[in-house]
Amino acid sequence: MKKILVVGSLNMDCVIETPHIPRAGETISGRNVVFTPGGKGANQAYAIGKLGGSVKMLGAVGKDSFGQTLKNNLANVGVDVSEISVLEHEPTGQAFISIDDEGENSIIIIPGANGALTPELIGKKEESLKKNIENSDIIVMQLEIPLETVTYVKELAASFQKTIIVDPAPAVTDIPDSFWNGIDYIKPNETELSILTGKPTGTREEIIEGAKSMLHKGVRNVIATMGGKGCLLVNKDSTQFFESRSVKAIDTTAAGDCFTAAFALALAEGKSCQKAIAFGQEASAIAVTRKGAQASIPNRQEITETSC
């Protein structure tokens, strides 16, 4: 099996259950609050580990109880946490998540140590970074750490001709076109694709046009997820639609991360892109039926039983 390196964020999530997401100026009563391990990078590393992959996590936490909990949670599913820096002067990142009765969420992120994961910080261990990238086959990243760091790692990974997967969340509007050149796969949802391109994504045709505009920037494959409406794979050769399994969503917090992780793992196991997408869909379909981020991630047997 090929090895995967996840470079990204680790957060302690504060999850609040509420009847609906409050509007501006509105005060409502929530029903429950719980702290649970999260962060897009950590979620993806955790999912890969839980599904049986060979994965190492590169990130940063604070020297506090949250940071230790996050590291322990990853290690418990076999993730190599030796490259997670523990910073004395930064707190562990946190995310405050409101989840409504329909399973939809809104999220506010406090970067903390994630924001301190700069090129300068990881550059101090450049030889170690090069070795980690050289010894890995697939590099998975997101945008909850500084863009400069993602760019730095991407360019280094590209120089070693590694497969590069970027989950472009949280999406922002001012990413230079040069950033996308050489990335093998990006996995935006409809909203993120609209933010990245400045184009509407209200219809399937508009999503395809938005995806093609990302190809023009140098991305090789765009996997545009549409929640319960399935997803689209767009590359220079074709456009393919993948229907999703219908489930009752309870909490969509880590659904995208679960998809990305399962997709990366399937590629690492030698599956085709199409089969990897189907595997990602099965994993995320289970995740949305459960509460929490990492707590919602299924194991391999659950996916196998569901897809039979």
GROMACS .gro file of C-alpha atoms in nm:
model
  308
    1MET     CA    1   0.000   0.000   0.000
    2LYS     CA    2   0.122   0.349  -0.083
    3LYS     CA    3   0.199   0.592   0.201
    4ILE     CA    4   0.002   0.911   0.262
    5LEU     CA    5   0.123   1.235   0.421
    6VAL     CA    6  -0.145   1.473   0.548
    7VAL     CA    7  -0.035   1.832   0.600
    8GLY     CA    8  -0.291   2.048   0.772
    9SER     CA    9  -0.491   2.163   1.070
   10LEU     CA   10  -0.580   2.016   1.407
   11ASN     CA   11  -0.868   2.170   1.604
   12MET     CA   12  -1.066   2.097   1.912
   13ASP     CA   13  -1.427   2.137   1.801
   14CYS     CA   14  -1.690   2.294   2.024
   15VAL     CA   15  -2.014   2.157   1.878
   16ILE     CA   16  -2.344   2.327   1.962
   17GLU     CA   17  -2.675   2.166   1.870
   18THR     CA   18  -2.943   2.421   1.784
   19PRO     CA   19  -3.289   2.418   1.619
   20HIS     CA   20  -3.161   2.644   1.341
   21ILE     CA   21  -2.854   2.851   1.261
   22PRO     CA   22  -2.913   3.195   1.416
   23ARG     CA   23  -2.956   3.492   1.186
   24ALA     CA   24  -2.769   3.818   1.236
   25GLY     CA   25  -2.884   3.977   1.563
   26GLU     CA   26  -3.082   3.668   1.670
   27THR     CA   27  -3.043   3.494   2.006
   28ILE     CA   28  -3.166   3.136   2.037
   29SER     CA   29  -3.138   2.853   2.289
   30GLY     CA   30  -2.915   2.560   2.201
   31ARG     CA   31  -2.975   2.207   2.325
   32ASN     CA   32  -2.631   2.061   2.382
   33VAL     CA   33  -2.259   2.139   2.365
   34VAL     CA   34  -1.970   1.894   2.337
   35PHE     CA   35  -1.595   1.913   2.272
   36THR     CA   36  -1.469   1.668   2.011
   37PRO     CA   37  -1.143   1.626   1.810
   38GLY     CA   38  -1.152   1.791   1.468
   39GLY     CA   39  -0.966   2.007   1.219
   40LYS     CA   40  -0.976   1.927   0.848
   41GLY     CA   41  -0.624   1.789   0.838
   42ALA     CA   42  -0.666   1.582   1.152
   43ASN     CA   43  -1.007   1.457   1.036
   44GLN     CA   44  -0.857   1.334   0.712
   45ALA     CA   45  -0.556   1.172   0.877
   46TYR     CA   46  -0.782   1.009   1.135
   47ALA     CA   47  -1.014   0.870   0.868
   48ILE     CA   48  -0.725   0.729   0.664
   49GLY     CA   49  -0.584   0.565   0.976
   50LYS     CA   50  -0.918   0.424   1.088
   51LEU     CA   51  -0.978   0.282   0.741
   52GLY     CA   52  -0.645   0.100   0.754
   53GLY     CA   53  -0.415   0.331   0.560
   54SER     CA   54  -0.048   0.410   0.616
   55VAL     CA   55  -0.056   0.779   0.712
   56LYS     CA   56   0.156   1.044   0.881
   57MET     CA   57   0.027   1.383   1.001
   58LEU     CA   58   0.226   1.706   0.976
   59GLY     CA   59   0.075   1.995   1.172
   60ALA     CA   60   0.094   2.195   1.494
   61VAL     CA   61  -0.086   2.211   1.827
   62GLY     CA   62  -0.041   2.413   2.142
   63LYS     CA   63   0.126   2.286   2.457
   64ASP     CA   64  -0.210   2.233   2.626
   65SER     CA   65  -0.460   1.961   2.707
   66PHE     CA   66  -0.646   2.005   2.376
   67GLY     CA   67  -0.326   1.947   2.179
   68GLN     CA   68  -0.239   1.631   2.369
   69THR     CA   69  -0.592   1.498   2.327
   70LEU     CA   70  -0.579   1.555   1.951
   71LYS     CA   71  -0.244   1.378   1.916
   72ASN     CA   72  -0.360   1.085   2.126
   73ASN     CA   73  -0.680   1.048   1.925
   74LEU     CA   74  -0.485   1.024   1.599
   75ALA     CA   75  -0.230   0.783   1.743
   76ASN     CA   76  -0.511   0.557   1.862
   77VAL     CA   77  -0.603   0.477   1.500
   78GLY     CA   78  -0.246   0.428   1.384
   79VAL     CA   79  -0.160   0.776   1.255
   80ASP     CA   80   0.212   0.863   1.283
   81VAL     CA   81   0.208   1.185   1.491
   82SER     CA   82   0.586   1.232   1.513
   83GLU     CA   83   0.574   1.537   1.283
   84ILE     CA   84   0.310   1.729   1.481
   85SER     CA   85   0.487   2.028   1.638
   86VAL     CA   86   0.393   2.129   1.993
   87LEU     CA   87   0.416   2.509   2.029
   88GLU     CA   88   0.460   2.676   2.367
   89HIS     CA   89   0.334   3.021   2.274
   90GLU     CA   90   0.027   2.932   2.066
   91PRO     CA   91  -0.295   2.761   2.178
   92THR     CA   92  -0.432   2.460   1.997
   93GLY     CA   93  -0.673   2.560   1.719
   94GLN     CA   94  -1.043   2.557   1.795
   95ALA     CA   95  -1.361   2.548   1.587
   96PHE     CA   96  -1.704   2.652   1.709
   97ILE     CA   97  -1.969   2.459   1.517
   98SER     CA   98  -2.345   2.512   1.520
   99ILE     CA   99  -2.552   2.220   1.389
  100ASP     CA  100  -2.922   2.259   1.312
  101ASP     CA  101  -3.207   2.008   1.300
  102GLU     CA  102  -3.141   1.935   0.932
  103GLY     CA  103  -2.779   1.839   0.998
  104GLU     CA  104  -2.640   2.152   0.832
  105ASN     CA  105  -2.369   2.350   1.006
  106SER     CA  106  -2.193   2.685   1.034
  107ILE     CA  107  -1.836   2.704   1.160
  108ILE     CA  108  -1.610   2.971   1.314
  109ILE     CA  109  -1.242   2.877   1.332
  110ILE     CA  110  -0.979   3.014   1.571
  111PRO     CA  111  -0.649   2.911   1.402
  112GLY     CA  112  -0.416   2.915   1.702
  113ALA     CA  113  -0.119   2.686   1.634
  114ASN     CA  114  -0.250   2.611   1.285
  115GLY     CA  115  -0.182   2.971   1.187
  116ALA     CA  116   0.173   2.937   1.317
  117LEU     CA  117   0.247   2.644   1.085
  118THR     CA  118   0.440   2.874   0.853
  119PRO     CA  119   0.699   2.790   0.586
  120GLU     CA  120   0.957   2.928   0.829
  121LEU     CA  121   0.850   2.683   1.100
  122ILE     CA  122   0.852   2.373   0.884
  123GLY     CA  123   1.152   2.509   0.693
  124LYS     CA  124   1.358   2.470   1.008
  125LYS     CA  125   1.313   2.098   0.952
  126GLU     CA  126   1.348   2.114   0.574
  127GLU     CA  127   1.555   1.800   0.543
  128SER     CA  128   1.301   1.613   0.754
  129LEU     CA  129   1.019   1.754   0.540
  130LYS     CA  130   1.192   1.648   0.220
  131LYS     CA  131   1.243   1.301   0.362
  132ASN     CA  132   0.878   1.275   0.465
  133ILE     CA  133   0.759   1.383   0.121
  134GLU     CA  134   1.009   1.163  -0.058
  135ASN     CA  135   0.896   0.863   0.150
  136SER     CA  136   0.528   0.931   0.082
  137ASP     CA  137   0.330   0.865  -0.233
  138ILE     CA  138   0.025   1.088  -0.183
  139ILE     CA  139   0.021   1.433  -0.021
  140VAL     CA  140  -0.313   1.557   0.114
  141MET     CA  141  -0.366   1.921   0.217
  142GLN     CA  142  -0.640   2.173   0.297
  143LEU     CA  143  -0.657   2.551   0.353
  144GLU     CA  144  -0.691   2.577   0.733
  145ILE     CA  145  -0.316   2.643   0.755
  146PRO     CA  146  -0.140   2.938   0.586
  147LEU     CA  147  -0.164   2.931   0.207
  148GLU     CA  148   0.210   3.002   0.190
  149THR     CA  149   0.273   2.674   0.372
  150VAL     CA  150   0.043   2.476   0.144
  151THR     CA  151   0.221   2.631  -0.156
  152TYR     CA  152   0.563   2.550  -0.011
  153VAL     CA  153   0.473   2.186   0.048
  154LYS     CA  154   0.293   2.156  -0.286
  155GLU     CA  155   0.593   2.277  -0.483
  156LEU     CA  156   0.825   2.044  -0.294
  157ALA     CA  157   0.588   1.751  -0.348
  158ALA     CA  158   0.559   1.835  -0.717
  159SER     CA  159   0.938   1.832  -0.748
  160PHE     CA  160   0.930   1.472  -0.623
  161GLN     CA  161   0.640   1.395  -0.864
  162LYS     CA  162   0.405   1.294  -0.584
  163THR     CA  163   0.027   1.274  -0.620
  164ILE     CA  164  -0.114   1.595  -0.468
  165ILE     CA  165  -0.469   1.626  -0.335
  166VAL     CA  166  -0.599   1.960  -0.207
  167ASP     CA  167  -0.931   2.003  -0.029
  168PRO     CA  168  -0.975   2.379  -0.091
  169ALA     CA  169  -1.160   2.460   0.230
  170PRO     CA  170  -1.214   2.708   0.370
  171ALA     CA  171  -1.221   2.859   0.020
  172VAL     CA  172  -1.100   3.215  -0.034
  173THR     CA  173  -1.114   3.443  -0.337
  174ASP     CA  174  -0.758   3.571  -0.370
  175ILE     CA  175  -0.559   3.253  -0.437
  176PRO     CA  176  -0.305   3.314  -0.717
  177ASP     CA  177  -0.365   3.112  -1.033
  178SER     CA  178  -0.010   2.979  -1.007
  179PHE     CA  179  -0.101   2.795  -0.686
  180TRP     CA  180  -0.321   2.547  -0.873
  181ASN     CA  181  -0.063   2.442  -1.129
  182GLY     CA  182   0.053   2.086  -1.075
  183ILE     CA  183  -0.221   1.978  -0.832
  184ASP     CA  184  -0.360   1.639  -0.929
  185TYR     CA  185  -0.699   1.658  -0.753
  186ILE     CA  186  -0.905   1.926  -0.582
  187LYS     CA  187  -1.233   1.849  -0.405
  188PRO     CA  188  -1.447   2.161  -0.363
  189ASN     CA  189  -1.816   2.153  -0.281
  190GLU     CA  190  -2.054   2.376  -0.476
  191THR     CA  191  -2.008   2.679  -0.251
  192GLU     CA  192  -1.630   2.646  -0.242
  193LEU     CA  193  -1.611   2.613  -0.620
  194SER     CA  194  -1.816   2.931  -0.658
  195ILE     CA  195  -1.584   3.119  -0.420
  196LEU     CA  196  -1.272   2.993  -0.596
  197THR     CA  197  -1.395   3.082  -0.945
  198GLY     CA  198  -1.626   3.375  -0.886
  199LYS     CA  199  -1.882   3.189  -1.097
  200PRO     CA  200  -2.234   3.070  -1.004
  201THR     CA  201  -2.272   2.700  -0.926
  202GLY     CA  202  -2.649   2.671  -0.892
  203THR     CA  203  -2.687   2.414  -1.169
  204ARG     CA  204  -2.489   2.112  -1.281
  205GLU     CA  205  -2.391   2.295  -1.599
  206GLU     CA  206  -2.258   2.588  -1.398
  207ILE     CA  207  -2.060   2.353  -1.175
  208ILE     CA  208  -1.903   2.193  -1.481
  209GLU     CA  209  -1.809   2.533  -1.621
  210GLY     CA  210  -1.657   2.633  -1.288
  211ALA     CA  211  -1.460   2.309  -1.274
  212LYS     CA  212  -1.329   2.362  -1.627
  213SER     CA  213  -1.206   2.707  -1.528
  214MET     CA  214  -0.997   2.539  -1.255
  215LEU     CA  215  -0.852   2.303  -1.516
  216HIS     CA  216  -0.736   2.609  -1.710
  217LYS     CA  217  -0.543   2.715  -1.400
  218GLY     CA  218  -0.347   2.390  -1.397
  219VAL     CA  219  -0.551   2.149  -1.185
  220ARG     CA  220  -0.560   1.804  -1.345
  221ASN     CA  221  -0.887   1.677  -1.194
  222VAL     CA  222  -1.176   1.852  -1.018
  223ILE     CA  223  -1.408   1.648  -0.798
  224ALA     CA  224  -1.704   1.876  -0.723
  225THR     CA  225  -1.919   1.735  -0.445
  226MET     CA  226  -2.286   1.825  -0.424
  227GLY     CA  227  -2.395   1.663  -0.099
  228GLY     CA  228  -2.694   1.438  -0.146
  229LYS     CA  229  -2.703   1.524  -0.517
  230GLY     CA  230  -2.384   1.332  -0.590
  231CYS     CA  231  -2.058   1.460  -0.735
  232LEU     CA  232  -1.888   1.540  -1.063
  233LEU     CA  233  -1.543   1.444  -1.187
  234VAL     CA  234  -1.418   1.691  -1.445
  235ASN     CA  235  -1.087   1.664  -1.629
  236LYS     CA  236  -0.956   1.738  -1.978
  237ASP     CA  237  -1.081   1.404  -2.108
  238SER     CA  238  -1.436   1.384  -1.976
  239THR     CA  239  -1.705   1.481  -1.728
  240GLN     CA  240  -1.857   1.205  -1.515
  241PHE     CA  241  -2.144   1.216  -1.268
  242PHE     CA  242  -2.157   0.994  -0.959
  243GLU     CA  243  -2.491   0.951  -0.787
  244SER     CA  244  -2.487   0.943  -0.408
  245ARG     CA  245  -2.673   0.704  -0.181
  246SER     CA  246  -2.975   0.859  -0.012
  247VAL     CA  247  -2.939   0.884   0.367
  248LYS     CA  248  -3.085   1.093   0.650
  249ALA     CA  249  -2.817   1.347   0.743
  250ILE     CA  250  -2.771   1.410   1.114
  251ASP     CA  251  -2.445   1.608   1.107
  252THR     CA  252  -2.246   1.702   0.795
  253THR     CA  253  -1.945   1.841   0.987
  254ALA     CA  254  -1.675   1.599   0.862
  255ALA     CA  255  -1.846   1.458   0.555
  256GLY     CA  256  -1.612   1.630   0.309
  257ASP     CA  257  -1.305   1.529   0.509
  258CYS     CA  258  -1.424   1.169   0.522
  259PHE     CA  259  -1.474   1.171   0.144
  260THR     CA  260  -1.127   1.315   0.080
  261ALA     CA  261  -0.961   1.066   0.314
  262ALA     CA  262  -1.139   0.762   0.173
  263PHE     CA  263  -1.068   0.881  -0.182
  264ALA     CA  264  -0.696   0.922  -0.105
  265LEU     CA  265  -0.681   0.582   0.063
  266ALA     CA  266  -0.848   0.412  -0.232
  267LEU     CA  267  -0.593   0.569  -0.467
  268ALA     CA  268  -0.317   0.447  -0.234
  269GLU     CA  269  -0.458   0.097  -0.267
  270GLY     CA  270  -0.435   0.117  -0.645
  271LYS     CA  271  -0.801   0.178  -0.723
  272SER     CA  272  -0.902   0.388  -1.023
  273CYS     CA  273  -1.014   0.746  -0.972
  274GLN     CA  274  -1.374   0.642  -1.038
  275LYS     CA  275  -1.368   0.360  -0.783
  276ALA     CA  276  -1.193   0.588  -0.534
  277ILE     CA  277  -1.475   0.842  -0.570
  278ALA     CA  278  -1.736   0.571  -0.511
  279PHE     CA  279  -1.548   0.460  -0.200
  280GLY     CA  280  -1.536   0.819  -0.077
  281GLN     CA  281  -1.910   0.853  -0.129
  282GLU     CA  282  -1.984   0.539   0.070
  283ALA     CA  283  -1.766   0.656   0.359
  284SER     CA  284  -1.915   1.005   0.373
  285ALA     CA  285  -2.270   0.871   0.343
  286ILE     CA  286  -2.215   0.687   0.670
  287ALA     CA  287  -2.040   0.982   0.837
  288VAL     CA  288  -2.333   1.222   0.789
  289THR     CA  289  -2.564   0.987   0.980
  290ARG     CA  290  -2.357   1.036   1.297
  291LYS     CA  291  -2.269   1.325   1.523
  292GLY     CA  292  -1.920   1.468   1.556
  293ALA     CA  293  -1.619   1.505   1.330
  294GLN     CA  294  -1.373   1.221   1.389
  295ALA     CA  295  -1.635   1.039   1.594
  296SER     CA  296  -1.849   1.003   1.281
  297ILE     CA  297  -1.583   0.830   1.069
  298PRO     CA  298  -1.676   0.468   0.981
  299ASN     CA  299  -1.438   0.173   0.983
  300ARG     CA  300  -1.361  -0.041   0.680
  301GLN     CA  301  -1.605  -0.319   0.768
  302GLU     CA  302  -1.896  -0.073   0.791
  303ILE     CA  303  -1.829   0.055   0.442
  304THR     CA  304  -1.794  -0.297   0.303
  305GLU     CA  305  -2.124  -0.406   0.459
  306THR     CA  306  -2.308  -0.098   0.333
  307SER     CA  307  -2.179  -0.121  -0.023
  308CYS     CA  308  -2.261  -0.492  -0.061
   0.00000   0.00000   0.00000
